[in-house]
CSV table of C-alpha atoms and ligand atoms in Angstrom, one decimal:
chain,number,residue,atom,x,y,z
A,1,UNK,CA,2.4,-205.1,-49.6
A,2,UNK,CA,2.4,-202.1,-47.2
A,3,UNK,CA,1.2,-202.5,-43.7
A,4,UNK,CA,-1.8,-200.2,-44.2
A,5,UNK,CA,-2.9,-202.0,-47.4
A,6,UNK,CA,-2.8,-205.4,-45.7
A,7,UNK,CA,-4.8,-204.2,-42.7
A,8,UNK,CA,-7.5,-202.7,-44.9
A,9,UNK,CA,-7.8,-205.9,-47.0
A,10,UNK,CA,-7.7,-208.1,-43.9
A,11,UNK,CA,-10.8,-206.4,-42.5
A,12,UNK,CA,-12.8,-208.0,-45.3
A,13,UNK,CA,-11.4,-211.4,-44.8
A,14,UNK,CA,-13.2,-214.3,-42.9
A,15,UNK,CA,-10.3,-214.4,-40.5
A,16,UNK,CA,-9.3,-212.5,-37.4
A,17,UNK,CA,-5.7,-212.4,-36.3
A,18,UNK,CA,-3.4,-211.0,-33.8
A,19,UNK,CA,0.3,-211.4,-32.9
A,20,UNK,CA,2.7,-210.6,-30.1
A,21,UNK,CA,6.5,-210.5,-30.3
A,22,UNK,CA,9.5,-209.7,-28.2
A,23,UNK,CA,13.2,-209.7,-29.4
A,24,UNK,CA,15.8,-211.4,-27.3
A,25,UNK,CA,17.5,-209.3,-24.7
A,26,UNK,CA,15.7,-206.1,-25.5
A,27,UNK,CA,17.4,-206.0,-28.9
A,28,UNK,CA,16.1,-203.6,-31.6
A,29,UNK,CA,15.5,-206.3,-34.1
A,30,UNK,CA,14.0,-209.8,-33.9
A,31,UNK,CA,14.8,-212.8,-36.0
A,32,UNK,CA,11.2,-214.0,-35.7
A,33,UNK,CA,8.9,-212.6,-38.4
A,34,UNK,CA,5.5,-213.4,-39.9
A,35,UNK,CA,3.0,-212.4,-42.6
A,36,UNK,CA,-0.7,-212.8,-43.0
A,37,UNK,CA,-1.1,-212.3,-46.8
A,38,UNK,CA,-4.4,-212.5,-48.6
A,39,UNK,CA,-4.5,-213.5,-52.3
A,40,UNK,CA,-7.5,-214.2,-54.6
A,41,UNK,CA,-9.4,-217.0,-53.0
A,42,UNK,CA,-7.1,-217.6,-50.1
A,43,UNK,CA,-4.9,-216.4,-47.2
A,44,UNK,CA,-1.3,-217.3,-46.6
A,45,UNK,CA,0.2,-217.2,-43.1
A,46,UNK,CA,3.9,-217.7,-42.6
A,47,UNK,CA,5.9,-217.6,-39.4
A,48,UNK,CA,9.7,-217.8,-39.6
A,49,UNK,CA,12.5,-217.9,-37.1
A,50,UNK,CA,15.9,-216.9,-38.5
A,51,UNK,CA,18.6,-219.1,-36.8
A,52,UNK,CA,20.0,-217.5,-33.7
A,53,UNK,CA,18.9,-213.9,-33.1
A,54,UNK,CA,19.9,-210.4,-33.9
A,55,UNK,CA,20.5,-208.8,-37.3
A,56,UNK,CA,21.7,-211.8,-39.2
A,57,UNK,CA,18.7,-213.8,-38.1
A,58,UNK,CA,16.5,-210.9,-39.1
A,59,UNK,CA,18.0,-210.8,-42.6
A,60,UNK,CA,17.2,-214.5,-43.2
A,61,UNK,CA,13.7,-214.1,-41.8
A,62,UNK,CA,12.9,-211.0,-43.7
A,63,UNK,CA,14.0,-212.7,-46.9
A,64,UNK,CA,11.7,-215.7,-46.3
A,65,UNK,CA,8.8,-213.3,-45.7
A,66,UNK,CA,9.5,-211.3,-48.8
A,67,UNK,CA,9.7,-214.5,-50.8
A,68,UNK,CA,6.4,-215.7,-49.5
A,69,UNK,CA,4.7,-212.3,-50.1
A,70,UNK,CA,5.9,-212.2,-53.7
A,71,UNK,CA,3.7,-215.1,-54.6
A,72,UNK,CA,1.3,-216.0,-51.8
A,73,UNK,CA,-1.0,-218.2,-53.9
A,74,UNK,CA,1.6,-220.8,-54.8
A,75,UNK,CA,1.7,-224.3,-53.3
A,76,UNK,CA,3.5,-224.9,-50.0
A,77,UNK,CA,5.9,-227.2,-51.8
A,78,UNK,CA,6.8,-224.3,-54.2
A,79,UNK,CA,7.0,-221.8,-51.3
A,80,UNK,CA,9.4,-223.9,-49.2
A,81,UNK,CA,11.5,-224.7,-52.2
A,82,UNK,CA,11.7,-221.0,-53.2
A,83,UNK,CA,12.6,-220.0,-49.7
A,84,UNK,CA,15.3,-222.7,-49.5
A,85,UNK,CA,16.9,-221.2,-52.6
A,86,UNK,CA,16.5,-217.6,-51.5
A,87,UNK,CA,18.0,-218.2,-48.1
A,88,UNK,CA,21.1,-220.1,-49.3
A,89,UNK,CA,23.5,-217.2,-48.6
A,90,UNK,CA,22.0,-216.5,-45.2
A,91,UNK,CA,22.4,-218.4,-41.9
A,92,UNK,CA,19.1,-220.1,-42.6
A,93,UNK,CA,15.7,-220.3,-40.9
A,94,UNK,CA,13.0,-222.5,-39.7
A,95,UNK,CA,9.4,-221.9,-40.8
A,96,UNK,CA,5.8,-222.8,-40.6
A,97,UNK,CA,3.3,-221.9,-43.3
A,98,UNK,CA,-0.5,-222.3,-43.8
A,99,UNK,CA,-2.7,-221.6,-46.8
A,100,UNK,CA,-6.4,-221.2,-46.3
A,101,UNK,CA,-8.7,-222.0,-49.3
A,102,UNK,CA,-11.6,-219.6,-48.4
A,103,UNK,CA,-14.3,-221.2,-50.7
A,104,UNK,CA,-13.4,-224.8,-49.8
A,105,UNK,CA,-13.0,-223.9,-46.1
A,106,UNK,CA,-9.9,-226.0,-45.9
A,107,UNK,CA,-6.4,-225.2,-44.9
A,108,UNK,CA,-3.0,-226.9,-45.6
A,109,UNK,CA,0.0,-226.4,-43.5
A,110,UNK,CA,3.6,-227.6,-43.2
A,111,UNK,CA,6.8,-226.8,-41.2
A,112,UNK,CA,10.5,-227.2,-41.5
A,113,UNK,CA,12.2,-227.0,-38.1
A,114,UNK,CA,10.7,-225.9,-34.9
A,115,UNK,CA,8.0,-223.3,-35.5
A,116,UNK,CA,5.1,-225.0,-33.8
A,117,UNK,CA,1.5,-224.6,-34.9
A,118,UNK,CA,-1.8,-226.0,-33.6
A,119,UNK,CA,-5.5,-225.8,-34.5
A,120,UNK,CA,-7.9,-225.8,-31.6
A,121,UNK,CA,-11.6,-226.5,-32.0
A,122,UNK,CA,-14.3,-226.7,-29.4
A,123,UNK,CA,-17.3,-228.9,-30.3
A,124,UNK,CA,-20.9,-228.5,-29.3
A,125,UNK,CA,-20.3,-230.4,-26.0
A,126,UNK,CA,-17.5,-228.0,-25.1
A,127,UNK,CA,-14.8,-230.5,-25.7
A,128,UNK,CA,-11.6,-229.1,-27.1
A,129,UNK,CA,-9.7,-230.9,-29.8
A,130,UNK,CA,-6.2,-230.1,-30.9
A,131,UNK,CA,-4.5,-230.8,-34.3
A,132,UNK,CA,-0.8,-230.2,-34.4
A,133,UNK,CA,1.4,-229.3,-37.4
A,134,UNK,CA,3.9,-231.9,-38.5
A,135,UNK,CA,7.4,-230.4,-38.1
A,136,UNK,CA,10.1,-231.9,-40.3
A,137,UNK,CA,13.6,-231.4,-39.0
A,138,UNK,CA,15.9,-229.2,-41.1
A,139,UNK,CA,17.0,-225.7,-42.0
A,140,UNK,CA,15.7,-223.6,-44.8
A,141,UNK,CA,18.6,-222.4,-46.8
A,142,UNK,CA,21.0,-225.3,-46.2
A,143,UNK,CA,19.5,-228.7,-45.5
A,144,UNK,CA,15.8,-228.9,-46.2
A,145,UNK,CA,14.0,-232.2,-46.5
A,146,UNK,CA,10.7,-232.6,-48.3
A,147,UNK,CA,7.8,-231.0,-46.4
A,148,UNK,CA,4.8,-233.0,-45.4
A,149,UNK,CA,1.7,-230.8,-46.0
A,150,UNK,CA,-1.4,-231.8,-44.2
A,151,UNK,CA,-4.9,-230.6,-45.2
A,152,UNK,CA,-7.7,-230.0,-42.7
A,153,UNK,CA,-11.3,-228.8,-43.0
A,154,UNK,CA,-11.9,-225.6,-40.9
A,155,UNK,CA,-15.1,-224.5,-39.2
A,156,UNK,CA,-16.0,-221.1,-37.8
A,157,UNK,CA,-14.5,-220.6,-34.4
A,158,UNK,CA,-11.3,-222.6,-35.1
A,159,UNK,CA,-8.3,-221.0,-33.5
A,160,UNK,CA,-4.9,-221.5,-35.0
A,161,UNK,CA,-1.8,-220.6,-33.0
A,162,UNK,CA,1.8,-220.4,-34.4
A,163,UNK,CA,4.6,-220.1,-31.9
A,164,UNK,CA,8.4,-219.9,-32.4
A,165,UNK,CA,10.7,-221.7,-30.0
A,166,UNK,CA,10.9,-218.6,-27.9
A,167,UNK,CA,7.4,-219.6,-26.7
A,168,UNK,CA,7.1,-222.5,-24.2
A,169,UNK,CA,5.4,-225.5,-25.8
A,170,UNK,CA,2.6,-225.5,-23.3
A,171,UNK,CA,1.1,-222.4,-25.0
A,172,UNK,CA,-2.0,-224.5,-25.9
A,173,UNK,CA,-3.1,-224.5,-22.3
A,174,UNK,CA,-3.9,-220.8,-22.8
A,175,UNK,CA,-6.4,-221.4,-25.5
A,176,UNK,CA,-10.0,-221.6,-24.2
A,177,UNK,CA,-13.2,-220.3,-25.6
A,178,UNK,CA,-13.2,-217.4,-28.0
A,179,UNK,CA,-10.8,-214.9,-26.6
A,180,UNK,CA,-10.0,-212.3,-29.2
A,181,UNK,CA,-6.9,-213.3,-31.2
A,182,UNK,CA,-4.9,-210.2,-30.2
A,183,UNK,CA,-5.7,-210.7,-26.5
A,184,UNK,CA,-4.8,-214.4,-26.7
A,185,UNK,CA,-1.5,-213.6,-28.5
A,186,UNK,CA,-0.7,-211.0,-25.7
A,187,UNK,CA,-1.5,-213.6,-23.0
A,188,UNK,CA,0.6,-216.3,-24.6
A,189,UNK,CA,3.6,-214.1,-25.0
A,190,UNK,CA,3.3,-212.8,-21.4
A,191,UNK,CA,2.8,-216.2,-19.8
A,192,UNK,CA,4.8,-218.6,-22.1
A,193,UNK,CA,7.4,-216.3,-23.6
A,194,UNK,CA,11.0,-217.3,-22.8
A,195,UNK,CA,13.7,-214.7,-22.1
A,196,UNK,CA,16.4,-216.8,-23.8
A,197,UNK,CA,15.4,-216.2,-27.5
A,198,UNK,CA,13.4,-214.1,-29.8
A,199,UNK,CA,9.7,-214.9,-29.3
A,200,UNK,CA,6.7,-214.6,-31.6
A,201,UNK,CA,3.1,-215.9,-31.4
A,202,UNK,CA,0.5,-215.4,-34.2
A,203,UNK,CA,-3.1,-216.3,-33.5
A,204,UNK,CA,-5.7,-216.6,-36.3
A,205,UNK,CA,-9.4,-217.4,-35.9
A,206,UNK,CA,-11.5,-218.6,-38.8
A,207,UNK,CA,-14.8,-216.7,-38.9
A,208,UNK,CA,-16.2,-218.2,-42.1
A,209,UNK,CA,-17.7,-216.5,-45.0
A,210,UNK,CA,-20.7,-214.7,-43.6
A,211,UNK,CA,-22.1,-213.9,-47.1
A,212,UNK,CA,-22.7,-217.6,-48.1
B,301,MN,MN1,14.2,-219.2,-32.0
């Protein structure tokens, strides 16, 4: 899917998103990649960190993203299994993935290795609640254990943040109110980005289906 096509179709989705990224050491390529990929009835978000950094890390990450984009509607078990096979000749990667079921207003997510993700919800009393993804240790492409997918209902206003390990794990402190996803991604990278690794943060906000 070309970048322009994906932007055009995302404008009609009940989801806003933004991202911010910075390669390690001012390098031209990053080993951290992502996709936000709509498919009939749903949206797939994948964030992948190729092991290490530089071109070899980028090769592994790009391959995982291409594998995900080739069949975005498949189950997360199928997705991770396919990526594990596809990356066997690479140095490997760690990855988080989430699939949103638009009609059911649910999402399911899973992670292998350290690509953190968290859902933030503010209730009517202004209390913030956080749900964190379950990260199973391992490397996609060499030693991948079974994923542990978790399903959650989503409500309009939910903010979901994905962060590679080039982002400090206190990134959740930055999430408050309804800051636009792109601004929030910029702020998280600026304040929580490490200078010792590639860094990528992806922010998605569920808007809900305004036609129902
Ligand atoms: Mn990393």
